[in-house]
Coordinates of C-alpha atoms and ligand atoms in Angstrom, one line a residue:
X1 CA -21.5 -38.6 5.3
X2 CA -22.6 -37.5 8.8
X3 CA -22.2 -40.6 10.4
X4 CA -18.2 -40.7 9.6
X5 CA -17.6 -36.9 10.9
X6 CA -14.4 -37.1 12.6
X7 CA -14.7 -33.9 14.2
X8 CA -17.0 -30.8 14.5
X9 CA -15.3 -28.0 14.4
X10 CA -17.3 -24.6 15.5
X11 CA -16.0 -22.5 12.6
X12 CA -14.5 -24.0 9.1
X13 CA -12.9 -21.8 6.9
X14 CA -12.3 -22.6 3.6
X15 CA -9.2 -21.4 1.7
X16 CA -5.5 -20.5 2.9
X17 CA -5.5 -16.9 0.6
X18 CA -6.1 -13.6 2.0
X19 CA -9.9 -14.2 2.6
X20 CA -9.4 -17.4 4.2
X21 CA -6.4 -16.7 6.5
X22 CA -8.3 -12.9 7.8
X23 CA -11.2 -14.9 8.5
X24 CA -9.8 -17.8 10.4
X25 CA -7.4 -14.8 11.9
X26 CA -10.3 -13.3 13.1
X27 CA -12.6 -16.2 14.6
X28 CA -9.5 -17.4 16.5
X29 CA -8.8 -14.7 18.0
X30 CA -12.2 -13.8 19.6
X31 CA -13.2 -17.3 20.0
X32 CA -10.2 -18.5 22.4
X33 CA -11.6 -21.5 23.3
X34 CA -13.8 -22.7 20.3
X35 CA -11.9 -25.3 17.8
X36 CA -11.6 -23.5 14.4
X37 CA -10.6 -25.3 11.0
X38 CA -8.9 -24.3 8.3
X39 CA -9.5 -26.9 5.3
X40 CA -6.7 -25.7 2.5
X41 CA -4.9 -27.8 -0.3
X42 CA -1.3 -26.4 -0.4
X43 CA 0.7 -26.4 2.5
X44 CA 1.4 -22.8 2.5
X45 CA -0.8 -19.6 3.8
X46 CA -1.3 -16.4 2.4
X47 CA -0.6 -14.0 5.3
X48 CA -1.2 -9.8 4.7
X49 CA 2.4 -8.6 6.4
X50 CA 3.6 -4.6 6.8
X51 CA -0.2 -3.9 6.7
X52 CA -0.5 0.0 6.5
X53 CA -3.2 2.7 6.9
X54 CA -2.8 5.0 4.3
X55 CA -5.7 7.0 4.7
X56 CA -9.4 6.5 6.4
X57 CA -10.1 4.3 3.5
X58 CA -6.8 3.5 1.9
X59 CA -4.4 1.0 3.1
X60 CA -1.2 -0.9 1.7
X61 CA 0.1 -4.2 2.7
X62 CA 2.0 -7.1 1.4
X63 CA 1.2 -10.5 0.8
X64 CA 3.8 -13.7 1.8
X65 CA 3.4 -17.0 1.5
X66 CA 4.1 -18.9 4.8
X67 CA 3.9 -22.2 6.2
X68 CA 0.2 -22.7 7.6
X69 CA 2.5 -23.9 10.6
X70 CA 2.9 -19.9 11.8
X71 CA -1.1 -19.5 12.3
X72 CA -1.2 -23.0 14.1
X73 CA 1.9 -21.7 16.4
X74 CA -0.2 -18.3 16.9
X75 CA -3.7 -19.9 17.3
X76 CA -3.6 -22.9 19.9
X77 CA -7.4 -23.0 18.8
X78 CA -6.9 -23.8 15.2
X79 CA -6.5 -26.8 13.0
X80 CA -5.0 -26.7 9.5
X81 CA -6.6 -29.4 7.5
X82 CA -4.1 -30.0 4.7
X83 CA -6.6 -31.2 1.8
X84 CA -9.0 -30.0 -0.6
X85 CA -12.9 -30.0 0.0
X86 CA -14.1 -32.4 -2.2
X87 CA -17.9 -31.9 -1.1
X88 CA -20.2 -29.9 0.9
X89 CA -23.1 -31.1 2.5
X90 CA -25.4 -28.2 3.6
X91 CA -28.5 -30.3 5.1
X92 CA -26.2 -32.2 7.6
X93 CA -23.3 -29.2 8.2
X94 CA -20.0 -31.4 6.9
X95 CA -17.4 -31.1 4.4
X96 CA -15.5 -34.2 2.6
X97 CA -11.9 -33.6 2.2
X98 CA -10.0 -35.4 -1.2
X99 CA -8.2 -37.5 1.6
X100 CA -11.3 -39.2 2.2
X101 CA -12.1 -37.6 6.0
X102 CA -15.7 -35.8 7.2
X103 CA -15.3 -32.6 9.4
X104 CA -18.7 -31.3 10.3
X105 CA -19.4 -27.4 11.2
X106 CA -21.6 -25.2 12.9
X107 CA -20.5 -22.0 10.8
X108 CA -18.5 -22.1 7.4
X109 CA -17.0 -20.0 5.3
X110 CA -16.1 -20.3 1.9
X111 CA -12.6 -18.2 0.5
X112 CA -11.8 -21.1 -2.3
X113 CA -10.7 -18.1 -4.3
X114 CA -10.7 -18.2 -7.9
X115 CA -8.6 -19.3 -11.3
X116 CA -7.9 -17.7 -14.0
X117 CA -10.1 -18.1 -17.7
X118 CA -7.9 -20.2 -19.7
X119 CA -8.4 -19.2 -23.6
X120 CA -8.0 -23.4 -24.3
X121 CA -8.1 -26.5 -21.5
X122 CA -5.4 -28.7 -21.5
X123 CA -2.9 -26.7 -24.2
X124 CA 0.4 -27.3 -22.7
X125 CA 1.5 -24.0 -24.7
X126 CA -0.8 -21.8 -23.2
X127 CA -0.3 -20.8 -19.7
X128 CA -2.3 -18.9 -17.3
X129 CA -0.9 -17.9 -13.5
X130 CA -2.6 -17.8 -10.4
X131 CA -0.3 -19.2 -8.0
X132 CA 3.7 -19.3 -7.1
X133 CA 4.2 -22.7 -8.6
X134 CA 2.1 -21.5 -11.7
X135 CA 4.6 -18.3 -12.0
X136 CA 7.5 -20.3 -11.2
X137 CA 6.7 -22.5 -14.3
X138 CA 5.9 -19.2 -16.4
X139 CA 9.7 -18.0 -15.5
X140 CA 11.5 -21.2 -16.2
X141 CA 9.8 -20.9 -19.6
X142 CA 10.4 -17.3 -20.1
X143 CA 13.6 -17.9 -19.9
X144 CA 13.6 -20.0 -22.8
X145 CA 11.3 -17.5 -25.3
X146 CA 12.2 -15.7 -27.6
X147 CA 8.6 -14.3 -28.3
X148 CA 5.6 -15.0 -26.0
X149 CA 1.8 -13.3 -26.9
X150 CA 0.1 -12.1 -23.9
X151 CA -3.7 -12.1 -24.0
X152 CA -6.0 -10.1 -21.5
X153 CA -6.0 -6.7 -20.4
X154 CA -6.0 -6.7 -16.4
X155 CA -3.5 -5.8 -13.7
X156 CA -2.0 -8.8 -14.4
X157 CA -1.2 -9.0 -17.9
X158 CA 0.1 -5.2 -16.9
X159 CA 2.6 -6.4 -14.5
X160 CA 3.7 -9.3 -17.1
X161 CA 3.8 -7.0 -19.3
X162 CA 6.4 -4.6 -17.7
X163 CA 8.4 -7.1 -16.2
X164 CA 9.2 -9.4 -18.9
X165 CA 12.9 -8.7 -20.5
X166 CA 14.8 -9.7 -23.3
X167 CA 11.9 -11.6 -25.0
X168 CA 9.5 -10.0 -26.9
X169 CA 6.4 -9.4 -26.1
X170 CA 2.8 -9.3 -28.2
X171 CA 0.2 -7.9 -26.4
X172 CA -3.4 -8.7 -27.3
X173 CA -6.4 -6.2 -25.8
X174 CA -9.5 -6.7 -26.4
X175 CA -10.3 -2.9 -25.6
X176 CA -9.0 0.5 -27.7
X177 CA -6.2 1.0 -24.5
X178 CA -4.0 -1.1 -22.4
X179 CA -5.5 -1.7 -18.2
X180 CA -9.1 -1.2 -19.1
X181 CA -10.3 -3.0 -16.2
X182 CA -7.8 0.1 -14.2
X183 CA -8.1 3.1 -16.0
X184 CA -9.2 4.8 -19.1
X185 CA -7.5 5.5 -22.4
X186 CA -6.0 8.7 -21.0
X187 CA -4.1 7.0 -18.2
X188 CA -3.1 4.5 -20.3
X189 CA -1.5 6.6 -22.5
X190 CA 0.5 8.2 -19.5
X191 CA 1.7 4.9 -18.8
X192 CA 2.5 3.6 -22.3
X193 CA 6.3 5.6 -22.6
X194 CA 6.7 3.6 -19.7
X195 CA 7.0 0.6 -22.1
X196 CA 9.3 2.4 -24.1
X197 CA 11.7 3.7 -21.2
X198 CA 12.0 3.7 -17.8
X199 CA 11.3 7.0 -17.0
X200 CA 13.7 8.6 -19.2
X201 CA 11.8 11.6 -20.2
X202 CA 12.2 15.0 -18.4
X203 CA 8.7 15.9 -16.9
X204 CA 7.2 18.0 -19.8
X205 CA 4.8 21.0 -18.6
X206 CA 1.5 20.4 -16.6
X207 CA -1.4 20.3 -18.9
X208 CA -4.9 20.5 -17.3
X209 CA -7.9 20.2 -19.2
X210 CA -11.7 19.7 -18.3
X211 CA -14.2 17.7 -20.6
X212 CA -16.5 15.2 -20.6
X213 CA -16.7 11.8 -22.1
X214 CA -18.9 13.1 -24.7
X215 CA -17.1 15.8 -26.1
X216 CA -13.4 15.3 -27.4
X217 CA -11.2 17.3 -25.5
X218 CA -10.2 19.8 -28.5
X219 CA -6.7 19.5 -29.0
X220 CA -5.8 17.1 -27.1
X221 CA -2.1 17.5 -26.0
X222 CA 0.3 14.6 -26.3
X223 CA 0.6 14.0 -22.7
X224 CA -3.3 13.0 -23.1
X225 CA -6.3 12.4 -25.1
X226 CA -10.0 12.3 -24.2
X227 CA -13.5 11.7 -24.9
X228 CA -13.2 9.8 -27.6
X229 CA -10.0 8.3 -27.3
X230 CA -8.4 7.5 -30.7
X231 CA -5.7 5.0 -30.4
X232 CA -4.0 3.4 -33.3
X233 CA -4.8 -0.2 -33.7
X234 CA -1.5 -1.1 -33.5
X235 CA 1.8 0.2 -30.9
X236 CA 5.0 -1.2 -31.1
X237 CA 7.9 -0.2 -28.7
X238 CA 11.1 -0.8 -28.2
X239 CA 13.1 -0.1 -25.8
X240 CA 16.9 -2.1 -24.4
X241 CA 15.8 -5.2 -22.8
X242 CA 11.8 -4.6 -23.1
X243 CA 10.0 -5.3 -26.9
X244 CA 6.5 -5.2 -26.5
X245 CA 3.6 -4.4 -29.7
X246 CA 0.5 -3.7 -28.5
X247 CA -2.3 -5.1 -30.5
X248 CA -5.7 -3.4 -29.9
X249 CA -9.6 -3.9 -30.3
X250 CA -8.7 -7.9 -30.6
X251 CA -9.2 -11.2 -29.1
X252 CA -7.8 -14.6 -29.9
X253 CA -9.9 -15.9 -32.9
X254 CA -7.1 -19.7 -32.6
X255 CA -4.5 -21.1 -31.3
X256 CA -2.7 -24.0 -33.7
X257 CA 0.2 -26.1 -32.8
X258 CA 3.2 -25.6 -35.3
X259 CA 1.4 -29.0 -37.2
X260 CA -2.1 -27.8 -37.4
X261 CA -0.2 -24.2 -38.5
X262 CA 1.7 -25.8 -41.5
X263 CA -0.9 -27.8 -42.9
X264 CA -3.2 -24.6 -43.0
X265 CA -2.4 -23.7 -46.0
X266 CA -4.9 -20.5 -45.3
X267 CA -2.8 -19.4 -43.1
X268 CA -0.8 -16.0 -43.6
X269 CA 1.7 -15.2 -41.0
X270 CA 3.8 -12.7 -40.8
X271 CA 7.4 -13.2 -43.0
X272 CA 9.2 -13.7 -38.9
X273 CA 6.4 -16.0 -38.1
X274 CA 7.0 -18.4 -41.1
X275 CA 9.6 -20.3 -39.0
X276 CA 8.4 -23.4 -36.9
X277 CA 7.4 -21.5 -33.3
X278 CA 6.0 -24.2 -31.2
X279 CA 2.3 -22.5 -31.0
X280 CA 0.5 -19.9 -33.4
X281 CA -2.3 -17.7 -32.3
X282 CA -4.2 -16.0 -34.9
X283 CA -6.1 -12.9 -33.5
X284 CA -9.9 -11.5 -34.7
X285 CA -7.4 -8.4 -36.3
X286 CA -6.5 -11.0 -38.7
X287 CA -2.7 -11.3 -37.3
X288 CA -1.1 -14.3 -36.4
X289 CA 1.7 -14.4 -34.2
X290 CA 3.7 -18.0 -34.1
X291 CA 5.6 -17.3 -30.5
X292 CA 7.3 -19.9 -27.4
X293 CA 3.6 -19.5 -25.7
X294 CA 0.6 -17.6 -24.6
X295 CA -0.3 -15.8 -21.5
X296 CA -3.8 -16.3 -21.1
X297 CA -4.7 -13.4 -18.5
X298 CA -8.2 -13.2 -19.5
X299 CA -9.9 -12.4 -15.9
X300 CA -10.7 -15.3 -13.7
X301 CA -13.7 -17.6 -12.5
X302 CA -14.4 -18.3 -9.0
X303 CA -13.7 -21.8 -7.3
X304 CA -17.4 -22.8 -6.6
X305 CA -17.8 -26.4 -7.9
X306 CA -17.0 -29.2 -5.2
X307 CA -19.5 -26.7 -2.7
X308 CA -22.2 -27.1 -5.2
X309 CA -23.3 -30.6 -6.1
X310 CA -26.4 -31.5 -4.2
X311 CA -26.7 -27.9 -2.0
X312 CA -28.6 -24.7 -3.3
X313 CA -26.6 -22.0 -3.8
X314 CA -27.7 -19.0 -5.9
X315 CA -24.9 -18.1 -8.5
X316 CA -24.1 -14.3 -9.6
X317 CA -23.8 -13.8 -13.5
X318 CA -19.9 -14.2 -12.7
X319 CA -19.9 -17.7 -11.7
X320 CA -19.4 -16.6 -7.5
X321 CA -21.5 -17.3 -4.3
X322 CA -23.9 -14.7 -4.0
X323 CA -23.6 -13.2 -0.6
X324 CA -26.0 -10.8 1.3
X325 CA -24.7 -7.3 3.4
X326 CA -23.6 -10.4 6.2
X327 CA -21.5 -12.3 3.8
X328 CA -24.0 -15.3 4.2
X329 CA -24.1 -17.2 1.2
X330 CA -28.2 -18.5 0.0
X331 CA -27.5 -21.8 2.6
X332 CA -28.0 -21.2 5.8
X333 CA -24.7 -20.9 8.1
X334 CA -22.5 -20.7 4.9
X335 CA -20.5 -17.3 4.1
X336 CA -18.5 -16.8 1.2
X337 CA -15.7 -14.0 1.4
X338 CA -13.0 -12.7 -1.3
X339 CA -12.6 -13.7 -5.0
X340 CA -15.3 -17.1 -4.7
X341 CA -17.7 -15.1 -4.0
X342 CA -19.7 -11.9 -5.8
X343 CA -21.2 -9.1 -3.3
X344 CA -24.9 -8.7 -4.0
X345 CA -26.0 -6.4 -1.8
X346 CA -27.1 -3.1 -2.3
X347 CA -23.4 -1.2 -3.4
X348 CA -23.1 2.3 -1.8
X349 CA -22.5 4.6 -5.0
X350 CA -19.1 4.9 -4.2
X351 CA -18.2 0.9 -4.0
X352 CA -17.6 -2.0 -6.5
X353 CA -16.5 -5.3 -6.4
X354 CA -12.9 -6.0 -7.6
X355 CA -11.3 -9.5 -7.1
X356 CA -8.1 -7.8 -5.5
X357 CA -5.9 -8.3 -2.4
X358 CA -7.5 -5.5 -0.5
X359 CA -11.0 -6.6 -1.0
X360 CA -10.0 -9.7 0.0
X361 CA -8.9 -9.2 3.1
X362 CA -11.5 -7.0 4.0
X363 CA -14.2 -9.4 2.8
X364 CA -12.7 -12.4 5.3
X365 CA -12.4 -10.2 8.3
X366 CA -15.7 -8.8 7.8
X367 CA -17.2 -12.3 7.0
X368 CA -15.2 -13.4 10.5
X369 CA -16.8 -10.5 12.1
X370 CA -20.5 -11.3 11.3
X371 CA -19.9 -15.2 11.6
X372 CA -18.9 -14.1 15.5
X373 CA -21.7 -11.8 15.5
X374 CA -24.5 -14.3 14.6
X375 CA -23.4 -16.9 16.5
X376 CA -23.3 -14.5 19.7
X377 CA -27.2 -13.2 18.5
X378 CA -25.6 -9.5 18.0
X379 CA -26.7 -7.0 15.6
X380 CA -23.5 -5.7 13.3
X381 CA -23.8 -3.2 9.9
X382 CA -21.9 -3.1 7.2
X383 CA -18.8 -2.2 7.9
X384 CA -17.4 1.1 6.3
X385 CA -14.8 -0.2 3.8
X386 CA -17.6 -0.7 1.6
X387 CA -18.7 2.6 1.3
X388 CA -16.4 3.8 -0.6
X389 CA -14.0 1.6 -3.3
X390 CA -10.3 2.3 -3.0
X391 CA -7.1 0.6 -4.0
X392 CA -3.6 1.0 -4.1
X393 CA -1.0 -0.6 -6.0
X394 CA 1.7 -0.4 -8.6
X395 CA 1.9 -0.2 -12.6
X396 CA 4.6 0.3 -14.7
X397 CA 6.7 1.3 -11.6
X398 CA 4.4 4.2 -10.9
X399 CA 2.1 4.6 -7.6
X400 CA -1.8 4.2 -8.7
X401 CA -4.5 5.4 -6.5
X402 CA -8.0 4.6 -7.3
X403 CA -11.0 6.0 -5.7
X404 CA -14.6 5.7 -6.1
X405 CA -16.0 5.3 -9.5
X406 CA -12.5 6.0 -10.8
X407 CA -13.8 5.5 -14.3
X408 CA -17.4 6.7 -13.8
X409 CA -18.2 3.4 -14.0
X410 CA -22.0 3.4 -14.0
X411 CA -22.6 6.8 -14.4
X412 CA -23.9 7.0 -17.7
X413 CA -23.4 10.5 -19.6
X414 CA -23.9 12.0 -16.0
X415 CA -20.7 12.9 -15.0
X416 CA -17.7 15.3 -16.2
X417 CA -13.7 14.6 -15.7
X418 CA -11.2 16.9 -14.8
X419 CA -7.6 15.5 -15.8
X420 CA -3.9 17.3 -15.2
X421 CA -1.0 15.1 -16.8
X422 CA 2.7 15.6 -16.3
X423 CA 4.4 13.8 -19.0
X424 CA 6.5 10.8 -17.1
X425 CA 5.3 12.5 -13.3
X426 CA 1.9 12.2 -12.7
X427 CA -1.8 11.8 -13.9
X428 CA -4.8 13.4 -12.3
X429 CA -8.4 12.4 -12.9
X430 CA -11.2 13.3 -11.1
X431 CA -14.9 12.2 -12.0
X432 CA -17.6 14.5 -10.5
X433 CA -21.0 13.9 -10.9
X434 CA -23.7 16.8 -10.5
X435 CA -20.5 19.3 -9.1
X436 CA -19.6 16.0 -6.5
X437 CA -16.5 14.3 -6.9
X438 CA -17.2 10.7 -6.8
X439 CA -14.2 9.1 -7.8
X440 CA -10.4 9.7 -9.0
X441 CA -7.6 7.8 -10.6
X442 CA -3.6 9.2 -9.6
X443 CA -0.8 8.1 -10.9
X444 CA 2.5 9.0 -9.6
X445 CA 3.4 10.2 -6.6
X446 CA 0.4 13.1 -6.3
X447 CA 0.1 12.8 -2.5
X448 CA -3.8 13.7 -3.2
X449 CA -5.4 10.5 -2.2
X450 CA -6.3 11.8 1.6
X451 CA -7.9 15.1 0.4
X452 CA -9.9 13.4 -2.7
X453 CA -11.0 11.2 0.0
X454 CA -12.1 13.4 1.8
X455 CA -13.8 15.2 -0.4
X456 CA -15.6 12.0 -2.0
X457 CA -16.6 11.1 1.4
X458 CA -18.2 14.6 2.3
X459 CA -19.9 14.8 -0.9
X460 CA -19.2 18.8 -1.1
X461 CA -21.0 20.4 -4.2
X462 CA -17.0 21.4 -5.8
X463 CA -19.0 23.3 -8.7
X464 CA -17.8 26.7 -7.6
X465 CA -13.7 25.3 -8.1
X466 CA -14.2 24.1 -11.1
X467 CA -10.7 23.6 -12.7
X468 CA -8.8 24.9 -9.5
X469 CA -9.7 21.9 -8.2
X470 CA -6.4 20.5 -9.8
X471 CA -4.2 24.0 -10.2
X472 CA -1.0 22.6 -9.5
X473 CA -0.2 25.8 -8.0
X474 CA -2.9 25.8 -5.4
X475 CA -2.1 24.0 -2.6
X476 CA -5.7 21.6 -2.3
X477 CA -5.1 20.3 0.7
X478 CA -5.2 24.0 2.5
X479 CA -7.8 25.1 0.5
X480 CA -9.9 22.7 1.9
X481 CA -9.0 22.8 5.6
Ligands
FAD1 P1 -6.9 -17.0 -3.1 O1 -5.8 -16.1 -2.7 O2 -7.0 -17.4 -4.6 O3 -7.0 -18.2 -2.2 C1 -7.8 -19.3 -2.4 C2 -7.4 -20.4 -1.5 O4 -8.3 -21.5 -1.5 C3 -6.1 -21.1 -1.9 O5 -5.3 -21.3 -0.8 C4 -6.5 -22.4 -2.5 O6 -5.5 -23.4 -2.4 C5 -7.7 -22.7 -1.7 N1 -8.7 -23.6 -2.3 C6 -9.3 -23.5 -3.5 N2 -10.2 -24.5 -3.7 C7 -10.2 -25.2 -2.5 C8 -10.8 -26.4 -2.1 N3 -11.7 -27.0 -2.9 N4 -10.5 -26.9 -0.9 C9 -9.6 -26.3 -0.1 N5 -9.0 -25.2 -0.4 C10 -9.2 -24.7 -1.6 N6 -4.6 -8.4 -6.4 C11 -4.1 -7.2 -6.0 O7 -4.8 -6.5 -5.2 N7 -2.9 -6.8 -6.3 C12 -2.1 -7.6 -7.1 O8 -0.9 -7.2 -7.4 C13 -2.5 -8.8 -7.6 N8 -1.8 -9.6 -8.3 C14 -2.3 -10.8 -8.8 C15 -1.4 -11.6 -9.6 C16 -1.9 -12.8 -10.0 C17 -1.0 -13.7 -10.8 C18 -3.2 -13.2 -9.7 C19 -3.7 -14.5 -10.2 C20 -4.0 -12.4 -8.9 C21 -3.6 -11.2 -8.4 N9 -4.4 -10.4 -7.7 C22 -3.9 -9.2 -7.2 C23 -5.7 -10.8 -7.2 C24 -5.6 -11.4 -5.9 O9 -4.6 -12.3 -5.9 C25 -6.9 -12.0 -5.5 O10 -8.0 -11.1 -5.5 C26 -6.9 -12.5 -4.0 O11 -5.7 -13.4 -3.8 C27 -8.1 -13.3 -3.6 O12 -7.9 -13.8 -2.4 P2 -8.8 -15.1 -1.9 O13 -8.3 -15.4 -0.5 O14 -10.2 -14.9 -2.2 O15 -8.4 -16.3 -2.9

């Protein structure tokens, strides 16, 4: 392969997502006039547009596909290379393209991204998404389906969730509440009436309540439950347009064509499922659900194979590159950033890894920034955005904040929560840990996430607040100045 190189490039980036596209952003830029690759399959880019900074840590930003044309145009140092890599060749520093052609590199960086876990290969009834022509296909068949079964229990099945109209919905989670991977049970019982309305219900009276995930909050009030949350294994709601059930503590035990279906004569469906629906899916509950087809949002892998025949890459648990505090993958001048790869350095308490937009983009400029910095021999440290894990997005139309070990993730027995719900407002969690807040979940428009920042940042002993630390009629961010 290294005799047929058509071109060394200094830096070759890997992937035109978020990762990829902040990386090559950021090597271009501050390496003018060294040629710079970007090797990606589609002919579009992911770029981060009306990037925000909400906070020291926070920040908000949109993501548009663009032609890769508009980084070319902005870049006269950059090359798109519109193919996949077929191969990697460590020893002698090249990549193979599927078109056939060698580029070699000095520095590379791997953003290949990830796909989602299908339940089944190759079932033309069961769909999962992870791109726009992959949702595109999912909404010229929803607007066919009468009934479509949505499997997994992440931020996208969430969104699916919400959004999908006029066709109803099963919802299969393998946990005891909806958006484990977000929140816990209490939060997701703020957001279930969402399912049911949008927003109809009057804000009901502030509740606060302190307990720990030990002890059952006595009593708990209808706007939330805790400790051990009990949730029904069952929900259905309807509401206009939206019809979604919920079915808990369940995963998919098989999917059968209509065929397969009707000769199992085992089979027990419900009475509205005896009808011919093109696929069945029978879940570990015992239910089967005959539906148009399945959503299979079961968390995703990342896109590691064509770098790893022949080279030696150390894998994490999850299937990603393993990458050091420097982004530098287990071969030498190879850095893996965003969803392909799984951060394996020493986490500050505060941080984990979550294959999101915001890591991403953090993860390829950082990986840029210490590519640039070992090529010019300079030291650089971690940069701060790992020190502390925050996210913002949107569920169920509401604003979620998420800081820190927002569901005391890690922490054992050792920690305590503090919630205040407003029925259809907001929803207020904060986990301290020995009288330190060390993470917090709001949902709604709390305007809290700067001073729980803050505060998670400073590490301030809060024991002597205790539950004033979410009286709505205290005004927290003066109490702290
Ligand atoms: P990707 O964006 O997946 O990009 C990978 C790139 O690599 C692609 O351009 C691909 O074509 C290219 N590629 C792959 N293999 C090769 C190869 N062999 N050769 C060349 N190129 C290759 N996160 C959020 O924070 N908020 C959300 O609302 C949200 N919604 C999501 C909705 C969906 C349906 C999905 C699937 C994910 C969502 N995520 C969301 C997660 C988020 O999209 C990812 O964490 C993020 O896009 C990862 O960025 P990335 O650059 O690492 O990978």
């Amino acid at each position: 392969m290294e005799s047929k190189k058509e071109k060394t490039f200094k830096f070759v980036v890997v992937g035109g997502g978020i990762a990829g596209v902040t990386c090559v952003e950021q090597l271009s830029s501050q390496f003018p006039s060294e040629a710079v690759a970007l090797v990606t399959a589609g002919p579009h880019i992911k770029a981060v547009t009306n990037y925000k900074q909400v906070s020291r840590r926070l920040e908000e930003f949109d993501v548009e596909e663009k032609p890769s044309s508009v980084l070319e145009d902005k870049y006269p140092n950059l090359t798109i290379i519109h193919s996949a890599v077929k191969s990697l060749r460590t020893r002698t520093h090249c990549v193979e393209t599927a078109d056939g052609r060698v580029f070699g590199y000095e520095k590379l960086c791997i953003c290949s991204g990830a796909r989602p876990k299908l339940l089944t290969q190759e079932n033309p009834h069961v769909l999962g998404i992870r791109d726009t022509d992959s949702a595109q296909e999912f909404q010229k068949r929803l607007a066919k389906a009468k009934r479509i079964v949505v499997v997994g229990n992440g931020g996208i099945a969430l969104e699916l969730v919400y959004e999908v109209r006029r066709c109803e919905v099963i919802w299969a989670v393998k946990d005891k509440a909806i958006g484990n991977t977000f929140f816990d049970a209490g939060a997701a019982q703020f957001l279930i009436p969402s399912l049911e309305a949008d927003k109809e219900q009057a804000a009901a009276p502030c509740k606060r309540q302190r307990f720990t995930t030990e002890e059952p909050a006595p009593d708990a009030a209808h706007t939330f439950t805790a400790g051990t949350w009990d949730v029904s294994t069952s929900l259905t709601v309807h509401h206009g347009s939206r019809r979604v059930s919920v079915e808990y503590l369940c995963e998919v035990e098989h999917i059968f064509t209509s065929e397969e279906f009707l000769v199992s004569s085992k089979q027990t469906p419900k009475p509205d499922t005896a009808g011919s629906w093109p696929v069945y899916v029978q879940l570990t509950n015992g239910e089967t659900f005959g539906c148009d087809f399945v959503v299979s949002a079961t968390g995703v892998v990342p896109n590691t194979e064509p770098f790893l025949h022949g080279n030696n890459f150390s894998l994490a648990d999850d299937g990603g590159l393993r990458v050091d505090d420097h982004m530098m993958t287990s071969e030498t001048d190879v850095y893996a950033a965003g969803d392909a790869c799984s951060a394996c350095w020493e986490h500050s308490p505060l941080w984990q890894q979550m294959r999101l937009w915001t890591q991403a983009r953090q993860m390829g400029w950082y990986a840029g920034r210490c590519m640039a910095a070992d090529v010019l021999s300079e030291p650089i440290d971690l940069d701060f955005c790992f020190e502390l894990f925050s996210h913002v997005t949107k569920f169920f139309n509401y604003k979620v904040v998420l800081l820190g070990k927002f569901n005391a993730q890690g922490l054992g027995s050792d920690h305590e929560l503090l919630v205040r719900c407003t029925k259809g407002r907001e929803y207020v969690k904060v986990v301290l840990s020995g009288g330190r807040m060390v993470g917090a979940v709001l949902i709604g428009e709390t305007d809290l996430e700067e001073t729980f920042e803050n505060l998670i940042l400073n590490r301030m002993d809060l024991t002597a607040y205790g539950e004033e630390l979410l009286n709505p009629d205290i005004d927290i961010e003066d109490y702290f100045d």
